[in-house]
mmCIF file of C-alpha atoms in Angstrom:
data_model
loop_
_atom_site.group_PDB
_atom_site.id
_atom_site.type_symbol
_atom_site.label_atom_id
_atom_site.label_comp_id
_atom_site.label_asym_id
_atom_site.label_seq_id
_atom_site.Cartn_x
_atom_site.Cartn_y
_atom_site.Cartn_z
ATOM 1 C CA GLU K 15 159.358 152.391 17.302
ATOM 2 C CA SER K 16 160.940 153.524 20.554
ATOM 3 C CA MET K 17 162.800 151.580 23.206
ATOM 4 C CA ARG K 18 162.012 151.984 26.895
ATOM 5 C CA LEU K 19 164.760 152.536 29.422
ATOM 6 C CA VAL K 20 164.089 151.481 32.995
ATOM 7 C CA PRO K 21 166.119 153.450 35.571
ATOM 8 C CA VAL K 22 167.963 151.279 38.053
ATOM 9 C CA ALA K 23 170.761 152.618 40.268
ATOM 10 C CA ILE K 24 173.295 150.296 41.880
ATOM 11 C CA THR K 25 174.871 152.365 44.664
ATOM 12 C CA VAL K 26 178.068 150.412 45.048
ATOM 13 C CA LEU K 27 181.809 150.279 45.227
ATOM 14 C CA PHE K 28 182.981 147.428 43.007
ATOM 15 C CA VAL K 29 186.136 145.563 43.989
ATOM 16 C CA GLY K 30 187.041 141.978 43.260
ATOM 17 C CA PHE K 31 184.455 139.620 41.799
ATOM 18 C CA LEU K 32 182.908 140.214 38.398
ATOM 19 C CA VAL K 33 179.391 140.058 39.639
ATOM 20 C CA ALA K 34 175.735 139.746 39.028
ATOM 21 C CA GLY K 35 173.715 137.264 41.182
ATOM 22 C CA VAL K 36 172.199 133.818 41.323
ATOM 23 C CA GLY K 37 169.382 132.862 38.967
ATOM 24 C CA VAL K 38 165.986 131.616 40.043
ATOM 25 C CA ALA K 39 165.985 127.998 41.122
ATOM 26 C CA SER K 40 163.129 125.642 41.902
ATOM 27 C CA ALA K 41 162.346 124.823 45.514
ATOM 28 C CA SER K 42 163.927 121.381 45.147
ATOM 29 C CA GLN K 43 167.323 122.823 44.176
ATOM 30 C CA PRO K 44 169.853 124.392 46.543
ATOM 31 C CA ASP K 45 169.298 128.130 46.351
ATOM 32 C CA ILE K 46 169.985 131.432 48.144
ATOM 33 C CA SER K 47 167.496 134.298 47.963
ATOM 34 C CA VAL K 48 167.906 137.847 49.272
ATOM 35 C CA ASP K 49 165.007 140.321 49.332
ATOM 36 C CA ASP K 50 165.357 143.415 47.128
ATOM 37 C CA SER K 51 168.058 141.849 44.950
ATOM 38 C CA ILE K 52 168.615 143.623 41.627
ATOM 39 C CA ASP K 53 168.378 141.618 38.399
ATOM 40 C CA THR K 54 171.531 142.084 36.313
ATOM 41 C CA PRO K 55 173.038 140.715 33.076
ATOM 42 C CA GLU K 56 174.098 137.090 33.488
ATOM 43 C CA GLU K 57 177.746 136.590 34.404
ATOM 44 C CA THR K 58 179.995 133.724 35.442
ATOM 45 C CA ILE K 59 181.844 134.004 38.743
ATOM 46 C CA GLU K 60 184.321 131.695 40.429
ATOM 47 C CA LEU K 61 184.735 130.506 44.010
ATOM 48 C CA GLU K 62 187.413 128.035 45.082
ATOM 49 C CA GLY K 63 187.881 126.731 41.539
ATOM 50 C CA SER K 64 184.185 126.234 40.692
ATOM 51 C CA THR K 65 182.136 128.540 38.439
ATOM 52 C CA TYR K 66 178.547 129.704 38.893
ATOM 53 C CA GLU K 67 176.110 131.486 36.561
ATOM 54 C CA VAL K 68 174.599 134.487 38.313
ATOM 55 C CA SER K 69 172.043 137.133 37.307
ATOM 56 C CA ALA K 70 171.133 139.189 40.390
ATOM 57 C CA ILE K 71 172.935 141.080 43.136
ATOM 58 C CA ALA K 72 172.041 142.242 46.642
ATOM 59 C CA GLU K 73 173.122 145.692 47.859
ATOM 60 C CA ARG K 74 173.392 146.982 51.415
ATOM 61 C CA SER K 75 174.916 150.028 53.080
ATOM 62 C CA PRO K 76 177.352 149.341 55.942
ATOM 63 C CA GLY K 77 175.324 148.678 59.090
ATOM 64 C CA GLU K 78 172.232 147.345 57.304
ATOM 65 C CA ASN K 79 171.384 143.721 58.083
ATOM 66 C CA LEU K 80 171.886 141.205 55.281
ATOM 67 C CA THR K 81 169.236 138.461 55.522
ATOM 68 C CA ALA K 82 169.222 135.482 53.153
ATOM 69 C CA LYS K 83 166.863 132.515 52.847
ATOM 70 C CA VAL K 84 168.113 129.101 51.732
ATOM 71 C CA ASN K 85 166.582 126.097 50.024
ATOM 72 C CA ILE K 86 168.433 122.845 50.627
ATOM 73 C CA PRO K 87 167.443 119.144 50.558
ATOM 74 C CA SER K 88 165.325 118.459 53.637
ATOM 75 C CA ASP K 89 167.575 115.626 54.811
ATOM 76 C CA SER K 90 170.705 117.781 54.782
ATOM 77 C CA GLY K 91 172.085 120.575 56.906
ATOM 78 C CA GLY K 92 174.021 123.427 55.416
ATOM 79 C CA GLU K 93 176.308 126.320 56.126
ATOM 80 C CA LEU K 94 175.895 129.792 54.637
ATOM 81 C CA ASP K 95 179.251 131.523 54.278
ATOM 82 C CA LEU K 96 179.901 135.187 53.525
ATOM 83 C CA TYR K 97 183.109 135.638 51.541
ATOM 84 C CA ALA K 98 185.058 138.825 50.877
ATOM 85 C CA SER K 99 186.512 139.524 47.423
ATOM 86 C CA ASP K 100 189.869 137.926 48.343
ATOM 87 C CA GLU K 101 187.966 134.683 49.143
ATOM 88 C CA THR K 102 188.481 135.015 52.889
ATOM 89 C CA ARG K 103 185.439 134.051 54.946
ATOM 90 C CA ALA K 104 184.030 137.120 56.695
ATOM 91 C CA ASP K 105 181.149 135.348 58.517
ATOM 92 C CA TRP K 106 179.035 132.187 58.490
ATOM 93 C CA GLU K 107 175.819 130.646 59.851
ATOM 94 C CA ASN K 108 174.505 127.081 60.103
ATOM 95 C CA VAL K 109 171.213 126.718 58.203
ATOM 96 C CA GLU K 110 168.486 124.203 57.407
ATOM 97 C CA ASP K 111 165.956 124.105 54.558
ATOM 98 C CA GLY K 112 163.713 127.174 54.474
ATOM 99 C CA GLU K 113 165.643 128.985 57.183
ATOM 100 C CA THR K 114 167.034 132.493 57.033
ATOM 101 C CA ALA K 115 170.419 133.699 58.186
ATOM 102 C CA THR K 116 171.152 137.322 59.094
ATOM 103 C CA PHE K 117 174.598 138.900 58.902
ATOM 104 C CA ASN K 118 175.607 142.165 60.576
ATOM 105 C CA THR K 119 177.426 144.361 58.039
ATOM 106 C CA SER K 120 178.636 147.042 60.475
ATOM 107 C CA GLN K 121 182.216 145.781 60.429
ATOM 108 C CA LEU K 122 182.380 145.090 56.688
ATOM 109 C CA GLU K 123 184.402 147.380 54.443
ATOM 110 C CA PRO K 124 182.604 148.607 51.315
ATOM 111 C CA GLY K 125 183.226 146.228 48.450
ATOM 112 C CA THR K 126 182.076 143.021 46.811
ATOM 113 C CA TYR K 127 181.116 139.969 48.852
ATOM 114 C CA MET K 128 179.505 136.625 48.077
ATOM 115 C CA LEU K 129 177.101 134.395 49.952
ATOM 116 C CA ALA K 130 177.920 130.728 49.368
ATOM 117 C CA LEU K 131 175.725 127.797 50.437
ATOM 118 C CA GLN K 132 177.781 124.801 51.532
ATOM 119 C CA ILE K 133 176.120 121.377 51.708
ATOM 120 C CA ASP K 134 178.083 118.290 52.741
ATOM 121 C CA GLY K 135 181.371 120.075 52.149
ATOM 122 C CA SER K 136 180.557 121.397 48.661
ATOM 123 C CA TYR K 137 179.285 124.795 47.554
ATOM 124 C CA GLU K 138 175.963 124.397 45.748
ATOM 125 C CA ALA K 139 174.755 128.006 45.263
ATOM 126 C CA VAL K 140 176.123 131.540 45.460
ATOM 127 C CA HIS K 141 174.678 135.048 45.600
ATOM 128 C CA PRO K 142 176.864 138.171 45.180
ATOM 129 C CA VAL K 143 176.447 141.080 47.584
ATOM 130 C CA ILE K 144 177.657 144.669 47.436
ATOM 131 C CA ILE K 145 178.394 146.689 50.560
ATOM 132 C CA SER K 146 178.113 150.154 49.074
ATOM 133 C CA GLY K 147 180.732 152.844 49.442
ATOM 134 C CA TYR K 148 178.912 155.516 47.433
ATOM 135 C CA ASP K 149 175.392 156.867 47.039
ATOM 136 C CA MET K 150 174.437 157.225 43.393
ATOM 137 C CA GLU K 151 171.505 158.678 41.459
ATOM 138 C CA LEU K 152 170.941 158.053 37.739
ATOM 139 C CA SER K 153 169.080 160.215 35.252
ATOM 140 C CA HIS K 154 168.432 159.582 31.558
ATOM 141 C CA PRO K 155 165.637 159.663 28.950
ATOM 142 C CA THR K 156 163.003 156.962 29.304
ATOM 143 C CA GLU K 157 162.596 156.381 25.548
ATOM 144 C CA ALA K 158 164.919 156.366 22.560
ATOM 145 C CA THR K 159 164.720 155.424 18.894
ATOM 146 C CA PRO K 160 167.014 152.632 17.643
ATOM 147 C CA SER K 161 169.216 155.159 15.797
ATOM 148 C CA GLU K 162 169.520 157.534 18.746
ATOM 149 C CA SER K 163 172.213 158.139 21.357
ATOM 150 C CA VAL K 164 171.201 158.976 24.916
ATOM 151 C CA THR K 165 173.121 160.517 27.806
ATOM 152 C CA VAL K 166 173.124 158.771 31.182
ATOM 153 C CA THR K 167 174.118 161.008 34.107
ATOM 154 C CA ALA K 168 175.335 159.581 37.413
ATOM 155 C CA ASP K 169 175.564 161.805 40.482
ATOM 156 C CA VAL K 170 177.877 160.103 42.970
ATOM 157 C CA VAL K 171 178.377 160.997 46.639
ATOM 158 C CA GLN K 172 181.099 159.323 48.690
ATOM 159 C CA SER K 173 179.228 158.128 51.761
ATOM 160 C CA HIS K 174 180.807 155.069 53.396
ATOM 161 C CA THR K 175 184.423 154.970 52.228
ATOM 162 C CA GLU K 176 187.466 157.222 52.064
ATOM 163 C CA ARG K 177 188.803 155.412 49.009
ATOM 164 C CA PRO K 178 189.017 157.742 45.970
ATOM 165 C CA LEU K 179 186.548 156.958 43.203
ATOM 166 C CA ASP K 180 188.301 155.285 40.264
ATOM 167 C CA GLY K 181 185.447 155.896 37.838
ATOM 168 C CA VAL K 182 181.903 154.991 36.856
ATOM 169 C CA ASP K 183 180.780 152.318 34.388
ATOM 170 C CA VAL K 184 177.319 152.394 32.829
ATOM 171 C CA VAL K 185 175.699 149.180 31.574
ATOM 172 C CA VAL K 186 172.490 149.111 29.512
ATOM 173 C CA HIS K 187 171.000 145.620 29.228
ATOM 174 C CA GLY K 188 167.942 144.286 27.425
ATOM 175 C CA ALA K 189 166.542 142.719 24.248
ATOM 176 C CA GLY K 190 169.419 140.239 24.282
ATOM 177 C CA ASP K 191 172.068 142.996 24.196
ATOM 178 C CA THR K 192 174.436 144.496 26.736
ATOM 179 C CA ILE K 193 176.056 147.892 26.154
ATOM 180 C CA ASP K 194 178.967 148.774 28.478
ATOM 181 C CA VAL K 195 180.270 152.370 28.534
ATOM 182 C CA THR K 196 182.872 154.068 30.736
ATOM 183 C CA ALA K 197 181.457 157.415 31.906
ATOM 184 C CA ASP K 198 183.340 160.700 31.582
ATOM 185 C CA GLN K 199 183.851 162.763 34.729
ATOM 186 C CA ILE K 200 182.124 166.159 34.450
ATOM 187 C CA ASP K 201 182.899 167.485 37.943
ATOM 188 C CA ASP K 202 183.642 166.116 41.433
ATOM 189 C CA GLU K 203 180.296 164.305 41.745
ATOM 190 C CA THR K 204 178.937 164.079 38.176
ATOM 191 C CA TYR K 205 179.685 161.507 35.487
ATOM 192 C CA GLU K 206 178.132 161.182 32.029
ATOM 193 C CA ALA K 207 178.054 158.315 29.542
ATOM 194 C CA THR K 208 176.777 158.416 25.964
ATOM 195 C CA VAL K 209 174.956 155.219 24.996
ATOM 196 C CA ASP K 210 174.570 154.579 21.257
ATOM 197 C CA PHE K 211 171.619 152.389 20.235
ATOM 198 C CA ASP K 212 172.698 151.895 16.616
ATOM 199 C CA GLU K 213 172.441 148.197 15.657
ATOM 200 C CA HIS K 214 170.645 147.312 18.914
ATOM 201 C CA ALA K 215 167.187 145.749 18.927
ATOM 202 C CA GLU K 216 163.959 147.461 19.904
ATOM 203 C CA GLY K 217 162.683 146.559 23.354
ATOM 204 C CA GLU K 218 162.952 147.388 27.042
ATOM 205 C CA TYR K 219 166.359 148.033 28.583
ATOM 206 C CA GLN K 220 167.570 148.451 32.143
ATOM 207 C CA VAL K 221 170.256 150.968 33.044
ATOM 208 C CA TYR K 222 172.875 150.194 35.695
ATOM 209 C CA ALA K 223 175.813 152.194 36.998
ATOM 210 C CA ALA K 224 178.708 150.941 39.089
ATOM 211 C CA ALA K 225 181.201 153.143 40.934
#
């Protein structure tokens, strides 16, 4: 049988946190949600000595508003903080249950950030955010057999940063497996990664790329 590949492009500049995003929580639990977040392989990230399991990430270009909705206990107030990758607080908003907070990203450098919901002095939920430094398009086959290798091509355009591109990583995730490959540079804007599906289960996989 064949395995489906679902194209997903993360147009980002990664610096700092090892990221993904916050998992789905029930309405009674403290939670942060951001529209258009991208589901990613589950990772553990750390903020001020505490760890959080995350499995989604929000992405914005510099200048695009970042709006997040919070769930917190109805008898408590909260604060939604936006942290940069060095754990300095870039911005913050006071919030109550069900409210949204909007952050202006015009002054933010491309990189990795994290929304953190503080309730009664403790952080109860986090949600990673990427302010993208590059525009990226992915291309690859949409089906493969379990014994087959496929080529993933990433076309990368530097759009919001003058920082040189260090490289491109390709991650294929699904059916309980995660395949991580460093792409080879073909020319100034093109990178290719060969993904080998030997010993990986049949099923549907998502393809991510990070610059």
